[in-house]
XYZ file of C-alpha atoms in Angstrom:
348
model
C 65.561 97.619 127.087
C 64.621 101.174 127.529
C 67.172 103.740 126.310
C 67.384 107.268 126.480
C 69.725 108.969 123.876
C 70.770 112.415 124.810
C 72.101 114.942 122.056
C 72.514 118.672 121.405
C 70.093 118.406 118.400
C 68.209 115.735 116.406
C 66.543 115.036 112.994
C 65.364 117.029 111.077
C 68.430 119.228 112.146
C 71.356 117.664 110.409
C 74.915 117.323 111.311
C 77.490 114.576 112.192
C 76.132 113.976 115.683
C 72.502 114.141 114.638
C 73.185 111.649 111.934
C 74.624 109.076 114.381
C 71.935 109.289 116.964
C 69.412 108.953 114.397
C 71.069 105.990 112.685
C 71.226 104.112 115.974
C 67.970 105.146 117.648
C 65.997 104.167 114.644
C 67.803 100.641 114.427
C 67.430 99.985 118.104
C 63.648 100.554 117.622
C 63.547 98.105 114.732
C 65.270 95.474 117.151
C 62.540 95.868 119.558
C 64.036 98.351 122.250
C 62.174 101.549 123.376
C 64.060 104.515 122.525
C 63.629 108.173 123.572
C 65.638 110.986 122.348
C 66.065 113.963 124.422
C 67.646 116.911 122.827
C 67.204 120.805 122.350
C 65.878 122.875 119.629
C 67.463 126.410 120.058
C 64.938 128.171 117.731
C 61.796 126.457 118.906
C 61.085 125.338 115.236
C 60.108 122.058 116.044
C 57.719 120.012 118.245
C 58.495 119.738 121.816
C 57.273 116.153 121.807
C 57.609 114.214 118.532
C 57.340 110.718 117.225
C 59.899 110.019 114.408
C 60.083 106.360 112.607
C 59.136 104.710 116.106
C 61.724 107.063 118.191
C 60.053 109.299 120.835
C 61.589 112.708 120.807
C 61.513 115.243 123.566
C 63.189 118.765 122.848
C 64.131 121.695 125.337
C 64.706 125.180 124.290
C 68.426 126.160 124.739
C 70.782 129.035 124.743
C 73.040 128.223 121.622
C 75.030 131.160 120.265
C 76.309 130.215 116.919
C 74.740 126.782 117.283
C 77.141 125.846 120.278
C 76.625 124.986 123.813
C 72.970 124.061 123.721
C 72.373 125.090 127.315
C 69.026 123.983 128.323
C 68.636 123.918 132.211
C 65.076 122.147 131.892
C 66.707 119.280 130.498
C 68.429 117.938 133.693
C 65.375 117.760 135.777
C 63.344 116.022 133.144
C 66.212 113.292 132.529
C 66.006 112.581 136.234
C 62.324 111.721 135.891
C 62.945 108.936 133.344
C 62.886 105.128 134.033
C 65.491 103.488 131.682
C 68.177 100.651 131.660
C 70.473 102.747 129.685
C 71.157 106.469 129.415
C 73.525 107.151 126.248
C 75.007 110.742 125.991
C 76.327 112.257 122.859
C 78.773 115.075 122.274
C 81.316 116.484 124.689
C 81.429 120.097 123.239
C 77.880 120.996 124.408
C 75.849 120.728 127.811
C 73.390 118.008 127.337
C 75.903 115.275 128.128
C 76.664 116.972 131.411
C 73.022 117.167 132.186
C 72.736 113.474 131.332
C 75.758 112.715 133.618
C 73.842 114.468 136.415
C 70.717 112.448 135.842
C 72.398 108.987 135.455
C 72.106 107.778 139.167
C 71.161 104.122 138.978
C 71.249 104.110 135.129
C 73.936 102.557 133.138
C 75.759 105.419 131.616
C 77.213 105.348 128.159
C 79.198 108.471 126.739
C 80.055 108.781 122.918
C 81.830 112.079 123.135
C 82.707 112.823 119.379
C 85.820 114.664 121.004
C 88.160 116.500 118.761
C 90.020 118.352 121.602
C 89.712 121.993 120.789
C 87.132 124.671 120.056
C 86.264 125.993 116.516
C 87.289 129.471 117.776
C 89.709 130.948 120.082
C 86.799 132.156 122.342
C 85.163 128.503 122.163
C 88.952 127.059 123.016
C 89.032 129.229 125.709
C 85.643 128.482 127.281
C 86.409 124.755 126.678
C 89.435 125.221 129.203
C 86.922 126.339 131.959
C 84.619 123.437 130.973
C 87.238 120.461 131.088
C 87.031 119.743 134.669
C 83.302 119.077 134.028
C 84.028 117.169 130.976
C 86.485 114.993 133.174
C 83.713 114.193 135.565
C 81.366 112.941 132.638
C 84.358 110.616 131.398
C 84.892 109.318 134.968
C 81.257 108.534 135.672
C 80.468 106.685 132.392
C 80.224 103.106 132.687
C 81.591 102.906 129.280
C 82.997 105.159 126.670
C 82.344 104.746 122.908
C 84.908 106.605 120.655
C 84.341 106.762 116.829
C 88.170 106.328 115.983
C 91.433 105.324 117.628
C 92.593 108.968 117.348
C 89.561 110.148 119.360
C 90.318 107.720 121.880
C 93.996 108.456 122.207
C 93.103 112.097 122.622
C 90.825 111.509 125.397
C 93.384 109.311 127.107
C 95.972 112.032 126.839
C 93.966 114.617 127.831
C 91.884 113.105 130.798
C 94.097 109.934 131.906
C 91.067 107.796 131.204
C 92.212 103.932 131.496
C 92.111 102.382 128.014
C 90.033 99.535 129.196
C 86.939 101.657 129.693
C 86.777 102.425 125.913
C 85.068 100.555 123.166
C 86.096 101.933 119.612
C 83.079 101.928 117.253
C 83.370 103.757 114.101
C 80.374 105.756 112.508
C 78.662 103.633 109.916
C 76.809 104.215 106.427
C 73.742 102.948 104.808
C 75.877 101.104 102.408
C 72.854 99.823 100.214
C 72.481 103.485 99.505
C 75.506 103.627 97.439
C 74.694 100.531 95.269
C 73.490 101.376 91.639
C 74.000 105.082 92.053
C 74.757 106.334 88.531
C 76.222 109.595 87.845
C 78.128 110.911 85.110
C 81.510 110.990 86.382
C 83.272 114.148 85.815
C 87.296 113.375 86.310
C 87.987 117.281 86.771
C 85.183 117.852 89.512
C 86.349 118.498 93.102
C 83.637 118.050 95.790
C 83.528 119.071 99.400
C 80.410 118.185 101.723
C 80.393 119.715 105.096
C 79.701 122.703 107.379
C 81.551 125.656 105.849
C 84.021 126.862 108.530
C 87.509 128.120 108.334
C 88.734 124.861 110.129
C 87.480 122.749 107.256
C 90.388 123.908 105.111
C 88.162 124.776 102.043
C 90.353 127.756 101.633
C 93.224 125.764 100.429
C 91.176 124.139 97.578
C 90.112 127.472 96.472
C 93.525 128.880 96.607
C 94.903 126.047 94.486
C 92.332 126.369 91.419
C 94.368 128.905 89.687
C 97.154 126.384 89.134
C 94.610 123.683 88.275
C 92.597 125.319 85.578
C 90.958 122.103 84.218
C 89.168 121.662 87.601
C 85.974 122.533 88.883
C 85.183 122.859 92.897
C 81.538 121.947 94.084
C 80.922 123.110 97.884
C 77.800 121.495 99.536
C 76.978 122.849 102.908
C 76.412 126.177 104.673
C 78.212 127.880 107.703
C 79.552 131.363 108.722
C 82.820 131.106 106.614
C 80.974 130.904 103.228
C 81.142 134.913 102.590
C 84.900 134.832 103.218
C 85.450 131.919 100.846
C 83.137 133.454 98.193
C 85.428 136.785 98.431
C 88.744 134.549 98.178
C 87.134 132.800 94.967
C 86.586 136.176 93.769
C 90.120 137.471 94.679
C 91.608 134.410 92.950
C 89.421 135.004 89.756
C 87.979 131.506 90.101
C 84.202 132.228 90.989
C 83.009 130.879 87.669
C 84.631 127.349 88.705
C 83.161 127.207 92.163
C 79.627 125.974 92.871
C 77.693 126.474 96.117
C 74.921 124.106 96.910
C 72.993 123.561 100.213
C 69.959 122.047 101.715
C 70.093 118.964 99.191
C 67.930 116.142 99.734
C 69.578 112.915 100.486
C 69.294 111.503 96.927
C 70.392 114.643 95.673
C 73.611 114.495 97.746
C 74.327 110.966 96.485
C 74.063 112.192 93.049
C 76.663 114.574 93.751
C 79.191 112.224 95.048
C 78.252 109.892 92.010
C 78.924 112.685 89.729
C 82.341 113.636 91.121
C 85.959 112.049 90.770
C 87.613 113.612 93.742
C 86.719 114.398 97.287
C 88.892 116.768 99.748
C 88.103 117.273 103.307
C 91.195 119.091 105.064
C 89.350 119.578 108.472
C 91.441 120.143 111.601
C 88.743 118.961 113.963
C 87.029 115.633 113.486
C 86.465 112.780 115.439
C 85.724 110.652 112.663
C 84.560 112.103 109.273
C 81.519 110.589 108.119
C 81.512 112.533 104.807
C 84.892 110.999 103.866
C 83.388 107.554 104.678
C 80.543 108.560 102.187
C 82.826 109.660 99.573
C 85.156 106.420 99.639
C 81.893 104.325 99.588
C 80.767 106.424 96.415
C 84.147 105.209 94.862
C 85.957 108.557 94.833
C 89.225 109.339 95.205
C 89.895 111.302 98.679
C 92.486 113.925 99.867
C 92.441 114.447 103.655
C 94.276 116.304 106.320
C 97.013 113.772 107.501
C 96.920 115.459 111.124
C 94.227 113.975 113.115
C 91.250 111.550 112.819
C 90.924 111.551 108.865
C 94.518 109.897 108.904
C 92.817 106.604 110.123
C 91.114 106.636 106.399
C 94.731 107.003 104.461
C 95.677 103.836 102.561
C 97.742 105.228 99.884
C 95.337 104.163 97.220
C 91.895 105.569 97.359
C 92.896 108.016 100.150
C 96.055 110.074 100.507
C 96.793 112.447 103.542
C 98.509 115.942 103.015
C 99.191 118.931 105.155
C 96.404 121.678 104.596
C 97.894 123.947 102.258
C 97.562 125.172 98.776
C 101.163 123.819 97.706
C 100.150 120.328 99.116
C 96.504 120.197 97.221
C 98.269 121.207 94.166
C 100.832 118.693 94.612
C 98.498 115.852 95.627
C 95.853 116.336 92.859
C 98.847 116.209 90.066
C 99.960 112.756 91.525
C 96.827 111.161 91.643
C 96.185 107.989 89.755
C 92.962 106.014 88.832
C 92.539 103.093 91.176
C 90.050 100.995 89.367
C 88.687 97.952 91.215
C 89.557 98.664 94.739
C 87.049 100.275 97.530
C 87.970 100.620 100.979
C 85.866 98.814 103.384
C 83.442 100.887 105.562
C 81.302 99.872 108.391
C 77.573 99.679 107.769
C 75.228 100.989 110.407
C 73.594 97.490 111.354
C 76.939 96.390 112.396
C 77.650 99.510 114.435
C 74.400 99.078 116.119
C 75.338 95.282 117.014
C 78.381 96.482 118.618
C 77.040 99.184 120.680
C 74.229 96.776 121.927
C 77.092 94.533 122.994
C 78.521 97.497 124.714
C 75.288 98.298 126.345
C 75.613 94.842 128.430
C 79.406 94.678 128.865
C 81.266 95.201 131.873
């Protein structure tokens, strides 16, 4: 098959959607399919035409304030020129999916929305209200909608009244072989967070809890606009010496970070899945998540517990944690994910 993947950005840019598209695109190529990724490059730092691990990549300059929206008007006419059996769009919260819908015509149109229902700021939330009629059109045009969690599927059904039979629920995957044999000096009092540094991620609650947890340190891996505010909070709480900031790590360096921690916390309010939570669980960490939303689907009461995102609940959960040797939650491998996506491409 000739398959077009449409997304806001692509590797070497990093993020949840970027990782998802790369993992499935490269595996589709290995299975003999021809894949082109059409995406945007807001800053113009990557080649317009690229070829990465067998995947053709075409990038368009876009208007993307604070790395949002990714409005690239030249993308739509280009997509209309492409001949392919499958047009697979990713990301409700940016314009490339709309451009893909406009170009779908006689192509089978698949939509993976990575939808979390709200904007990350009051302004984005207001703009999302105006965008929702266009978003409804994308859902209605899609031959099949792939949700990465039951939570996401139900959110979309409730908001847009899309029939449940038009959905396939296929979680994100991991390269599970990466997590075998990773050796690290586990520190039982080291807390880890991996992800973009935004207020909605709930990192502030962990920093706020540290004065009551004097034996713990906190490592934050990522970057984003909320970093300065969190650094100021750490200073105000007198815990700056117990908070470590890291960014731009290689994949191997990140795996070592997982291997050397004992506890992972993600209190994000807006997630369709939560791939860093899955990575933490695959690394054998105990995990605390926001119990309201998609992350609740990881909660099993053993390796992963859910709480309200608050300082009080962080303190209480950490103090109640008990070692759970020998149990590991099952996480799907990307190879299995791609097999299920291929089935969806050809299903009714």
